[in-house]
mmCIF file of C-alpha atoms and ligand atoms in Angstrom:
data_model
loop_
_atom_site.group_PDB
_atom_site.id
_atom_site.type_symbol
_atom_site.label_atom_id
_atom_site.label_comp_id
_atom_site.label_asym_id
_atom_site.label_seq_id
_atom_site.Cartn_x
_atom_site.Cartn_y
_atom_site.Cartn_z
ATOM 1 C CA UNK A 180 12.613 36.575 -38.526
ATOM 2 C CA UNK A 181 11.320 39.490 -40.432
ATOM 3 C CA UNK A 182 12.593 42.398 -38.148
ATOM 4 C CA UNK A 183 16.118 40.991 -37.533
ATOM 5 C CA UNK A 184 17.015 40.779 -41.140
ATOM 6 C CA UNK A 185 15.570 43.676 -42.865
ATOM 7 C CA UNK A 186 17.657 45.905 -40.835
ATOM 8 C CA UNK A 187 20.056 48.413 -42.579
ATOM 9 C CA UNK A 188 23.797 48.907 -41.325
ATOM 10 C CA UNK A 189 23.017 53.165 -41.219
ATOM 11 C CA UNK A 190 20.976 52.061 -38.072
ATOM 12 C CA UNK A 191 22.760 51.132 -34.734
ATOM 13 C CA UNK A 192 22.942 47.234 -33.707
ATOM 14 C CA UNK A 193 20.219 46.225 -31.964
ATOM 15 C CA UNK A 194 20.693 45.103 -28.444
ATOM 16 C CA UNK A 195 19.480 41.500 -29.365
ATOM 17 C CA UNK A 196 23.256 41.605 -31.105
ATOM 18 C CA UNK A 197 25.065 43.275 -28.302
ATOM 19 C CA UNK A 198 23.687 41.119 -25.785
ATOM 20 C CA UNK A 199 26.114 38.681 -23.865
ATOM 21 C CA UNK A 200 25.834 35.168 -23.270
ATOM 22 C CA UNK A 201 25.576 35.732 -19.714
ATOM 23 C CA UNK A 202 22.705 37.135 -19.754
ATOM 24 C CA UNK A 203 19.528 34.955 -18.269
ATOM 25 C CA UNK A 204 16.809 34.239 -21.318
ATOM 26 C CA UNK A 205 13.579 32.657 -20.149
ATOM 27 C CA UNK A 206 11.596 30.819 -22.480
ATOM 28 C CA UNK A 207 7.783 28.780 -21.889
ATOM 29 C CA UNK A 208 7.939 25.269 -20.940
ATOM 30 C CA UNK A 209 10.380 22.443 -19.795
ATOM 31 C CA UNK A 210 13.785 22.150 -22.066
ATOM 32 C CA UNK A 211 12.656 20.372 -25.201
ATOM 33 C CA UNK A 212 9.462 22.812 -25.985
ATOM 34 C CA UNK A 213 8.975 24.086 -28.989
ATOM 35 C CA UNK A 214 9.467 27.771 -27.360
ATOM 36 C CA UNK A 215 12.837 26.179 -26.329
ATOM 37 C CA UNK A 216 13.691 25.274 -29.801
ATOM 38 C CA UNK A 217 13.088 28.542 -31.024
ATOM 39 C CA UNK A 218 15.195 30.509 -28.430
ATOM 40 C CA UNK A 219 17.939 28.333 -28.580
ATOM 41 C CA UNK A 220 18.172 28.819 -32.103
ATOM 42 C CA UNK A 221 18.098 32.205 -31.583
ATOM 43 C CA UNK A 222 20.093 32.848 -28.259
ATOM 44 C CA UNK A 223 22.397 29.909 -29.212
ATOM 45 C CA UNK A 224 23.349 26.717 -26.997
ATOM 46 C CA UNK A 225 26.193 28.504 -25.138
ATOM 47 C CA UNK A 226 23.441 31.327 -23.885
ATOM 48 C CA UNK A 227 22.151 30.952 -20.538
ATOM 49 C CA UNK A 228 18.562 29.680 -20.791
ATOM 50 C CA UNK A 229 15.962 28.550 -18.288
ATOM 51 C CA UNK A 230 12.267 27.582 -18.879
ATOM 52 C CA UNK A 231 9.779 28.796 -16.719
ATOM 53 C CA UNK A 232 5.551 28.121 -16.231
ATOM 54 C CA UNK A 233 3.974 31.424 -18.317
ATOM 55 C CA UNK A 234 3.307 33.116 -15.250
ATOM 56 C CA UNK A 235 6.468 33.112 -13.500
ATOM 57 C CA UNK A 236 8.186 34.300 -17.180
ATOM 58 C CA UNK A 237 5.920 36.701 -17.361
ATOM 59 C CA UNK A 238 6.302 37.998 -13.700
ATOM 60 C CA UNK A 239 10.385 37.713 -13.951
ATOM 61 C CA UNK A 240 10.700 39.980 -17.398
ATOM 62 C CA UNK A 241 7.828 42.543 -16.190
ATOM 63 C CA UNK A 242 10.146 43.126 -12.732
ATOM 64 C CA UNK A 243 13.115 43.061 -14.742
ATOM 65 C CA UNK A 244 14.689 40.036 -13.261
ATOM 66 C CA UNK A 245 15.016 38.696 -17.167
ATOM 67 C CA UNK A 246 16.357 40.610 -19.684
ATOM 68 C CA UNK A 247 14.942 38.628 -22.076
ATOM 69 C CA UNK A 248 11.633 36.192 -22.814
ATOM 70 C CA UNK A 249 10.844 34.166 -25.848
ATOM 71 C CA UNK A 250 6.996 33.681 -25.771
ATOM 72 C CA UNK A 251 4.472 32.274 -28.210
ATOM 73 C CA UNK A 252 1.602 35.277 -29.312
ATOM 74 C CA UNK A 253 0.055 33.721 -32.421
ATOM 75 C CA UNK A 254 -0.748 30.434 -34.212
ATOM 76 C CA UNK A 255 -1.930 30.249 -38.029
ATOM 77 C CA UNK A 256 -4.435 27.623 -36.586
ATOM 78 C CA UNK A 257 -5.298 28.341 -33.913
ATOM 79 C CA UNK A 258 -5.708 31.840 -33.680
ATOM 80 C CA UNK A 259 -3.695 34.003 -30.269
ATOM 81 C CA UNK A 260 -1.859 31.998 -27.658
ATOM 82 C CA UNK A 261 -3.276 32.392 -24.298
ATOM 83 C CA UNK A 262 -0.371 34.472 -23.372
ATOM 84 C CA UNK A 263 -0.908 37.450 -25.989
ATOM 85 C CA UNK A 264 -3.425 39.433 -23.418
ATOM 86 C CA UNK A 265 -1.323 39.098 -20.726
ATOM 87 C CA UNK A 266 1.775 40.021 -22.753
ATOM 88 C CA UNK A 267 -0.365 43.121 -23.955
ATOM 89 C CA UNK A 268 -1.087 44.409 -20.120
ATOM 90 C CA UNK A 269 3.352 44.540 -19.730
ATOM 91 C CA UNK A 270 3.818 48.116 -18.949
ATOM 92 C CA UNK A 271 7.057 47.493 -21.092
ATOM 93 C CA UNK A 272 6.869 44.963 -24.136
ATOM 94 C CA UNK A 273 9.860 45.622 -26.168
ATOM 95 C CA UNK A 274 9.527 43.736 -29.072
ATOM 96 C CA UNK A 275 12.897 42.883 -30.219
ATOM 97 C CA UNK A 276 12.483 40.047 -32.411
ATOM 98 C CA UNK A 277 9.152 38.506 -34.328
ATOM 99 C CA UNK A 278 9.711 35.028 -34.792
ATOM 100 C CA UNK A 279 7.823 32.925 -37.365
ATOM 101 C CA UNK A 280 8.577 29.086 -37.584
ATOM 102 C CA UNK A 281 6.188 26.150 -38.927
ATOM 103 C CA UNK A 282 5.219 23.908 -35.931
ATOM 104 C CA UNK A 283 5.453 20.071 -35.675
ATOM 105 C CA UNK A 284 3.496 17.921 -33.270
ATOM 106 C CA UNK A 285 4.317 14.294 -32.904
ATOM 107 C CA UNK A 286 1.852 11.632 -31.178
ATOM 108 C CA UNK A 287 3.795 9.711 -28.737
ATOM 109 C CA UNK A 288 2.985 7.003 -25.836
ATOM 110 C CA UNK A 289 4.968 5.016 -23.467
ATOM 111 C CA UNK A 290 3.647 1.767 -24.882
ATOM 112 C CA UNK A 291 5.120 1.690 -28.823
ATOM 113 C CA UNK A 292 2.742 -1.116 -29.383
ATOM 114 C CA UNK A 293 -0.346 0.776 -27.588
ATOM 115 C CA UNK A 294 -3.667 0.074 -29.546
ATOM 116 C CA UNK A 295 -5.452 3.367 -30.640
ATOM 117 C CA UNK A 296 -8.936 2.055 -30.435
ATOM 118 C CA UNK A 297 -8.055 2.117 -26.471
ATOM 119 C CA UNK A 298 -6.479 5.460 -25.792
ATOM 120 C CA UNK A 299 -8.652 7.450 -22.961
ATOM 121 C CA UNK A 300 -6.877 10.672 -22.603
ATOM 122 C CA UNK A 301 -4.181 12.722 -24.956
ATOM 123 C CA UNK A 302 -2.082 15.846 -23.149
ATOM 124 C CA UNK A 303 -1.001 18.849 -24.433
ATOM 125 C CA UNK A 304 -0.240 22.480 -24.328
ATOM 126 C CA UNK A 305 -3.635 23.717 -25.317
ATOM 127 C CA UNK A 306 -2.734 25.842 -28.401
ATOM 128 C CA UNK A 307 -0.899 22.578 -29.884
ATOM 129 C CA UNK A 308 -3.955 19.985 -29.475
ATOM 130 C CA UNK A 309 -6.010 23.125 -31.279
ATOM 131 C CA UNK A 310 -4.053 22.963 -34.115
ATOM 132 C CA UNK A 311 -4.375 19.462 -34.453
ATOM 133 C CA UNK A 312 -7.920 19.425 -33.677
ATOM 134 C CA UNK A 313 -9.568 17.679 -36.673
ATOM 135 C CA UNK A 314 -6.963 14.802 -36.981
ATOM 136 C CA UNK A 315 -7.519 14.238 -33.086
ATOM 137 C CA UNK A 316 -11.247 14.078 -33.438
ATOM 138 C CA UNK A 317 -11.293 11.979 -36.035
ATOM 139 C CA UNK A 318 -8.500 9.544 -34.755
ATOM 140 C CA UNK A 319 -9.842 9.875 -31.158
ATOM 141 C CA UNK A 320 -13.326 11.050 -30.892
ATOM 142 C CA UNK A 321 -13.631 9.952 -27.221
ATOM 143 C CA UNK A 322 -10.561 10.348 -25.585
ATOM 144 C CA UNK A 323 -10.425 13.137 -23.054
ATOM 145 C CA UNK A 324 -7.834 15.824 -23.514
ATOM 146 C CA UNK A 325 -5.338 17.363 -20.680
ATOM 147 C CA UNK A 326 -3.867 20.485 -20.528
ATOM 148 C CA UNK A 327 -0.184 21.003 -20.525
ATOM 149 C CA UNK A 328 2.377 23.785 -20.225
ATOM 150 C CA UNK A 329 4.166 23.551 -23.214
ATOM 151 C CA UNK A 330 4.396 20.548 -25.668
ATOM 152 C CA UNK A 331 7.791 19.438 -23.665
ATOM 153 C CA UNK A 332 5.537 19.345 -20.100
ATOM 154 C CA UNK A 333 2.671 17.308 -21.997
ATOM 155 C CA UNK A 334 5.556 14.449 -23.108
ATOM 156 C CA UNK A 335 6.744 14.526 -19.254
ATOM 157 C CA UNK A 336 3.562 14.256 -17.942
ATOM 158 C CA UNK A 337 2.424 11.169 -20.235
ATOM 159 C CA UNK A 338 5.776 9.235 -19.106
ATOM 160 C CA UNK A 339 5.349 10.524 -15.559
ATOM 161 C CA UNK A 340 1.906 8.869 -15.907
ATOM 162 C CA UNK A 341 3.395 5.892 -17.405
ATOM 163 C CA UNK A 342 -0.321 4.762 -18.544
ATOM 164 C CA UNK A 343 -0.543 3.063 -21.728
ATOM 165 C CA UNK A 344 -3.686 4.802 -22.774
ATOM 166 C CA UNK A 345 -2.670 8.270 -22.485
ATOM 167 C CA UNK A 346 -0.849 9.726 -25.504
ATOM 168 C CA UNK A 347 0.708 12.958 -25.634
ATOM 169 C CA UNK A 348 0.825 15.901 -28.481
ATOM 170 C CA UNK A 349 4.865 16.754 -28.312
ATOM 171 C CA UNK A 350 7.368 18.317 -30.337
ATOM 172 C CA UNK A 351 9.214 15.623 -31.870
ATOM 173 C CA UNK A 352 12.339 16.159 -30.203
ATOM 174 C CA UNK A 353 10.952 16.025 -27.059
ATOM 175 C CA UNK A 354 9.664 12.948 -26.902
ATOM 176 C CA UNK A 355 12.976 10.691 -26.890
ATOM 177 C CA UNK A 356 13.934 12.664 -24.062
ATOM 178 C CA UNK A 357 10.827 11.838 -21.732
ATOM 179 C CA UNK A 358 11.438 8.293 -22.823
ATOM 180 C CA UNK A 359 8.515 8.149 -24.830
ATOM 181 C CA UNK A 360 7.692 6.179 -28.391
ATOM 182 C CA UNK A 361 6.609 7.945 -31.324
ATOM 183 C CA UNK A 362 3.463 6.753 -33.056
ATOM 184 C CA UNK A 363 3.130 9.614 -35.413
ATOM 185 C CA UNK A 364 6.054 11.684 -36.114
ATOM 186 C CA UNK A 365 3.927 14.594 -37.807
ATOM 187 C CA UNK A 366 0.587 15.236 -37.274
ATOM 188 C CA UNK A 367 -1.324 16.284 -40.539
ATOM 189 C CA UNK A 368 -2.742 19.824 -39.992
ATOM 190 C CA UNK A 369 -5.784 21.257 -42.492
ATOM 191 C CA UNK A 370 -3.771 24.448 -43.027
ATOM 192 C CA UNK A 371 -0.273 25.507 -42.969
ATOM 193 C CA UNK A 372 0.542 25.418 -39.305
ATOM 194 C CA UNK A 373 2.997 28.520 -38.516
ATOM 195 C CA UNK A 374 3.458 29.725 -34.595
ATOM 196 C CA UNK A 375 4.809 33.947 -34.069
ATOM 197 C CA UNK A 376 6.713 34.146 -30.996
ATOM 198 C CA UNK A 377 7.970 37.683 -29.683
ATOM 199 C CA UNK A 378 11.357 37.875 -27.715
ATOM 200 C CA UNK A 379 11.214 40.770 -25.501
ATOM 201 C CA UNK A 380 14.536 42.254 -24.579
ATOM 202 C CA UNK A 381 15.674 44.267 -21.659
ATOM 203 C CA UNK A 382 15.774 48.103 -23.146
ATOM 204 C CA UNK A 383 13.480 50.236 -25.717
ATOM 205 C CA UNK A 384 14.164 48.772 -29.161
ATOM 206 C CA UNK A 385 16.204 51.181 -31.590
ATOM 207 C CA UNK A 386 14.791 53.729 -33.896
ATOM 208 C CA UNK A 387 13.268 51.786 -36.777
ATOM 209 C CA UNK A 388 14.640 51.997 -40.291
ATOM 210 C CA UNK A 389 12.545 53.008 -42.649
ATOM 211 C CA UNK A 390 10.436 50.145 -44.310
ATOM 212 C CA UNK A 391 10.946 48.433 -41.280
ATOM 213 C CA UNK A 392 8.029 47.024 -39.128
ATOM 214 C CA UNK A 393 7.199 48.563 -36.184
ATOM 215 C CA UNK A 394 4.515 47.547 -33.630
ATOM 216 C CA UNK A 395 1.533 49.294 -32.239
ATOM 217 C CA UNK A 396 -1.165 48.719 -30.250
ATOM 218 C CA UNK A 397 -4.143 50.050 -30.243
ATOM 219 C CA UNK A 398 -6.621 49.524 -27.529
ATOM 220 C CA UNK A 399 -10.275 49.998 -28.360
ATOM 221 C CA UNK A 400 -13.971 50.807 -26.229
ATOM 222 C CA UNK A 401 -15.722 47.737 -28.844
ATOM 223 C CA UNK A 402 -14.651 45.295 -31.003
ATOM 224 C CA UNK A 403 -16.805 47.288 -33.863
ATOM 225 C CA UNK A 404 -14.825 50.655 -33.825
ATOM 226 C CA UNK A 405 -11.378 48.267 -34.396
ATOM 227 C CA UNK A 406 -12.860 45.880 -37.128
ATOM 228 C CA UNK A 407 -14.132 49.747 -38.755
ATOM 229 C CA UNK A 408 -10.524 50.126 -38.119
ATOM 230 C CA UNK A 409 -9.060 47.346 -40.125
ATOM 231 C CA UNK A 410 -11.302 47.514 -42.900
ATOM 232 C CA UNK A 411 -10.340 51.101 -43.442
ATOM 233 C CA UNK A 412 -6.448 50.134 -43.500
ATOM 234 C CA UNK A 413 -4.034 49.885 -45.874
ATOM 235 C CA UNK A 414 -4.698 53.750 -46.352
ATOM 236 C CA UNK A 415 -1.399 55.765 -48.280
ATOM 237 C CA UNK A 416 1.803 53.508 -47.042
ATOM 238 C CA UNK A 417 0.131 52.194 -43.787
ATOM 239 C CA UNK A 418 0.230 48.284 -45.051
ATOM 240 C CA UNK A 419 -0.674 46.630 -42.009
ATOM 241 C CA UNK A 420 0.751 42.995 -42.132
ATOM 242 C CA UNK A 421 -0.472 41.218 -39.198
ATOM 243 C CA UNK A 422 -4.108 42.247 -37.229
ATOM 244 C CA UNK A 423 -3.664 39.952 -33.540
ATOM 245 C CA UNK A 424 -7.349 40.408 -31.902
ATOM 246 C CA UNK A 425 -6.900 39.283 -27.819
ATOM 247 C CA UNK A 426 -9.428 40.463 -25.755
ATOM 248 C CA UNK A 427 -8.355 41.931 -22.416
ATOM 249 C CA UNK A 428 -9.597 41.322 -19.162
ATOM 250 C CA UNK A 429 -10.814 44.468 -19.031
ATOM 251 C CA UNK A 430 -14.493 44.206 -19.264
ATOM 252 C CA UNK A 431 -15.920 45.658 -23.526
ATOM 253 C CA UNK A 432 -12.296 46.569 -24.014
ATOM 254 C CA UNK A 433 -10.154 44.793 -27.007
ATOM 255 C CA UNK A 434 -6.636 44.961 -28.036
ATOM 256 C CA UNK A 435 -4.939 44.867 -31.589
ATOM 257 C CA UNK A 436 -2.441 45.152 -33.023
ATOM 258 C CA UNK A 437 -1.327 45.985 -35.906
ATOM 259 C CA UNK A 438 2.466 46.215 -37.577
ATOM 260 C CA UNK A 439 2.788 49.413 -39.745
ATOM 261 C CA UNK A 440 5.405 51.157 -42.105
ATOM 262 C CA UNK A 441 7.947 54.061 -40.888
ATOM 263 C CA UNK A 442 7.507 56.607 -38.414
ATOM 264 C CA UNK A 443 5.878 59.425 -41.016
ATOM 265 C CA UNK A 444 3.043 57.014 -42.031
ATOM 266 C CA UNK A 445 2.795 55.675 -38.117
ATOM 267 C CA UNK A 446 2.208 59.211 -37.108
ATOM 268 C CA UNK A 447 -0.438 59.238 -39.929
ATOM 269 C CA UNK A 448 -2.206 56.523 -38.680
ATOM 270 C CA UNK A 449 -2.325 57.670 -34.802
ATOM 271 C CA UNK A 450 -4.127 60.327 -36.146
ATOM 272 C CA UNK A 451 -6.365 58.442 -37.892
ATOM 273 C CA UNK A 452 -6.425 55.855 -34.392
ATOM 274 C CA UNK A 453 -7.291 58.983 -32.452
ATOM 275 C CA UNK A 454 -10.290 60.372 -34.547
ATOM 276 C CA UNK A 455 -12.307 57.412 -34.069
ATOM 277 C CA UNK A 456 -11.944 57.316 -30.330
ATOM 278 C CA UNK A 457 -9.003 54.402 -30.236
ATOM 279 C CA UNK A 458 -5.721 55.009 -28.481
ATOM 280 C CA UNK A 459 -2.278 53.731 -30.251
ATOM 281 C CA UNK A 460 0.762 53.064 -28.495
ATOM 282 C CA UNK A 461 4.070 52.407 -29.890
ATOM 283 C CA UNK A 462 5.872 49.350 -28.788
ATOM 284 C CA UNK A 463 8.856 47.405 -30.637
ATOM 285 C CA UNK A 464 10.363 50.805 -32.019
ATOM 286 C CA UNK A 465 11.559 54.192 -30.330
ATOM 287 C CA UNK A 466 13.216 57.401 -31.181
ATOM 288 C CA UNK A 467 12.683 60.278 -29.438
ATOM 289 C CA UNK A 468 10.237 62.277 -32.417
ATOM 290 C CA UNK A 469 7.916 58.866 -32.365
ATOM 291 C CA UNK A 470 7.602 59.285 -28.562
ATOM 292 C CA UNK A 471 6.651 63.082 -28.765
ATOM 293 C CA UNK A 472 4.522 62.536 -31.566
ATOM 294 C CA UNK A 473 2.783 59.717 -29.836
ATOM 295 C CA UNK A 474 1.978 61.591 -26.959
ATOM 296 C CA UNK A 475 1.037 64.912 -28.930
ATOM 297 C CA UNK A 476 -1.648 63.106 -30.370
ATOM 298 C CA UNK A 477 -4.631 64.197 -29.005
ATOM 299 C CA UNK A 478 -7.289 61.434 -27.475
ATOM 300 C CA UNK A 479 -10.039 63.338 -29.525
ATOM 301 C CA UNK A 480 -13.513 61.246 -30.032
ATOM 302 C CA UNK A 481 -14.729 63.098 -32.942
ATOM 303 C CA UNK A 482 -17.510 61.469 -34.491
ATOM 304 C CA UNK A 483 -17.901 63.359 -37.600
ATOM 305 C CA UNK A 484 -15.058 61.778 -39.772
ATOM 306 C CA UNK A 485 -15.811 58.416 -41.130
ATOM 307 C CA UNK A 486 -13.729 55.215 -41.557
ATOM 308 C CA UNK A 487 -14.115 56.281 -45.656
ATOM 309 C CA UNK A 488 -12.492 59.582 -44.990
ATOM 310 C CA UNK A 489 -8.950 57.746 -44.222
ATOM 311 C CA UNK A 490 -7.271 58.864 -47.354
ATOM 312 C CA UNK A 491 -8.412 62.543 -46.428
ATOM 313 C CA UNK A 492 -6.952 61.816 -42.773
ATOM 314 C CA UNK A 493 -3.941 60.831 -43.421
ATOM 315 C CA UNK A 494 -2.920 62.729 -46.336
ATOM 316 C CA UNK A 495 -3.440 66.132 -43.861
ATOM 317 C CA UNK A 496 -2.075 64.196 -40.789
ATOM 318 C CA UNK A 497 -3.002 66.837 -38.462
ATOM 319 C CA UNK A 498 -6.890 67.214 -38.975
ATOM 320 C CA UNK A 499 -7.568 66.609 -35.622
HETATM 321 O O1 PPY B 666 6.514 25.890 -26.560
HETATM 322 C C1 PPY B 666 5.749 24.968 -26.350
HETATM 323 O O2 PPY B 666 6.133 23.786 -26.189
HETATM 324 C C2 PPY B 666 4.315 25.218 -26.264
HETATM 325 O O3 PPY B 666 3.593 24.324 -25.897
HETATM 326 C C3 PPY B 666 3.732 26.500 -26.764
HETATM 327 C C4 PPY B 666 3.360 26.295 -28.189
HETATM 328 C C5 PPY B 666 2.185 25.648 -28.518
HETATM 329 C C6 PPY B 666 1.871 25.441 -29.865
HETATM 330 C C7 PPY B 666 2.719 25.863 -30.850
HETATM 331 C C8 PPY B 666 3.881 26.505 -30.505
HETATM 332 C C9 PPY B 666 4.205 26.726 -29.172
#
């Protein structure tokens, strides 16, 4: 909840405060998904929320029909959600809030006195049964596994099933509601398990206070040129907290991203992004100099400044 709380009363409110409760938010899944949790801890109960398949939520912010979305990008485990490329294509991702929250799964049947030397098949949302990979295999080595929406669609598939030998991977509050039994109420993981969710708003964030995190992505020709990138980074104040890799449909192309420090050391590092042939754009923060700097920065390719030379880069800021 990084963003949300490091922000300094000389700023304006965001609009994630001004926002009404009538406003629609969409979140991933049926009610009862973890995504669910998160918004509705967020948005609170009396906020109007709906859960929709990924593509429809997807589809409904990008042609502004939701003002807001609460979507996983990110798992500790299991590396980015299935959802981060597509959320990179949105002509408009305005990162309002970063979300981080551990994740529980809970193993639950229909049968409470099923025998687990029988189970065929265990559902979930794909990212969830990731994280919980090595338990599964080793509990499970045979059984088949489904995909699911969301860890809430996985529960109401199982019961819909009503087949004793199919388990589902479920948050654990979801699984009373689908009428399921729990046979493990957490999963052990072999590393902290912590899920990032974005919520996108309806409206270019506000100007970022200084120290705050702001968001960029940077879209690159090869995955080389980026990881050159990332190795050459922090440089000065440029501490870049979280690298996201998702590759894009877009054949030898790769996005990142990368969360930097105020606008003086962001326009620092666009240089540096533009030297090496990589184009940055600013999401998740605006002010008017940011945007004109942004686009001032010229899409130069020139080869003859190494990776090494950051310090040199972005201590001038304008070599290019
Ligand atoms: O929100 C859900 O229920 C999901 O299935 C998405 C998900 C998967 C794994 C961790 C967090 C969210």
């Amino acid at each position: 909840m990084g963003l949300f709380h490091q922000r300094s009363s000389v700023f304006p409110e965001s609009y994630f405060e001004r926002r009404t409760v009538h406003e629609l938010v969409g979140y991933l899944g049926l009610p009862g998904s973890w995504t669910h949790q998160v918004t509705r801890d967020l948005f609170g109960e009396h906020s109007k929320l709906q859960g929709f398949d990924a593509p429809e939520l997807l589809k409904a912010y990008s042609q502004g029909e939701i003002s807001w979305i609460c979507v996983p990008y990110y798992s500790s485990i299991a590396g980015t959600t299935p959802y981060l490329a597509q959320l990179l294509a949105l002509q408009r991702l305005w990162i309002e809030q970063d979300v981080v929250r551990p994740v529980q799964h809970s193993l639950a049947a229909v049968d409470p006195g099923v025998k687990l030397s029988g189970v065929t098949h265990i559902t979930g949302h794909p990212v969830a049964l990731e994280e919980v990979r090595p338990w599964l295999s080793d509990q499970f080595p045979d059984a088949e596994w489904v995909f699911a929406k969301s860890g809430s669609d996985a529960a109401h598939s199982v019961a819909q099933k009503n087949h004793a030998k199919h388990l589902a991977v479920a948050p654990p509050q979801a699984v009373g509601t689908h009428g399921l039994h729990t046979l493990v109420a957490d999963i052990p993981t072999v590393a902290p398990n912590v899920t990032r969710w974005w919520v996108l708003g309806p409206q270019v964030p506000q100007t970022p206070n200084p120290g705050r995190w702001v968001w960029l992505k940077v879209a690159g020709a090869n995955r080389e040129a980026l990881c050159a990138l990332e190795r050459a980074l922090p440089v000065k104040d440029i501490e870049p907290a979280l690298w996201v890799h998702a590759p894009s449909s877009e054949l030898e192309v790769t996005h990142w991203l990368v969360a930097c420090l105020r606008s003086d050391d962001l326009y620092a590092f666009l240089v540096l992004v533009s030297v090496h042939g990589l184009s940055g754009t600013l999401m998740g923060a605006h002010d008017d100099a940011i945007a004109n700097m942004v686009s001032s920065v010229p899409a130069s390719t020139s080869a003859c400044l190494s990776l090494s030379q950051a310090d040199r880069v972005s201590g001038a800021r304008v070599q290019v």
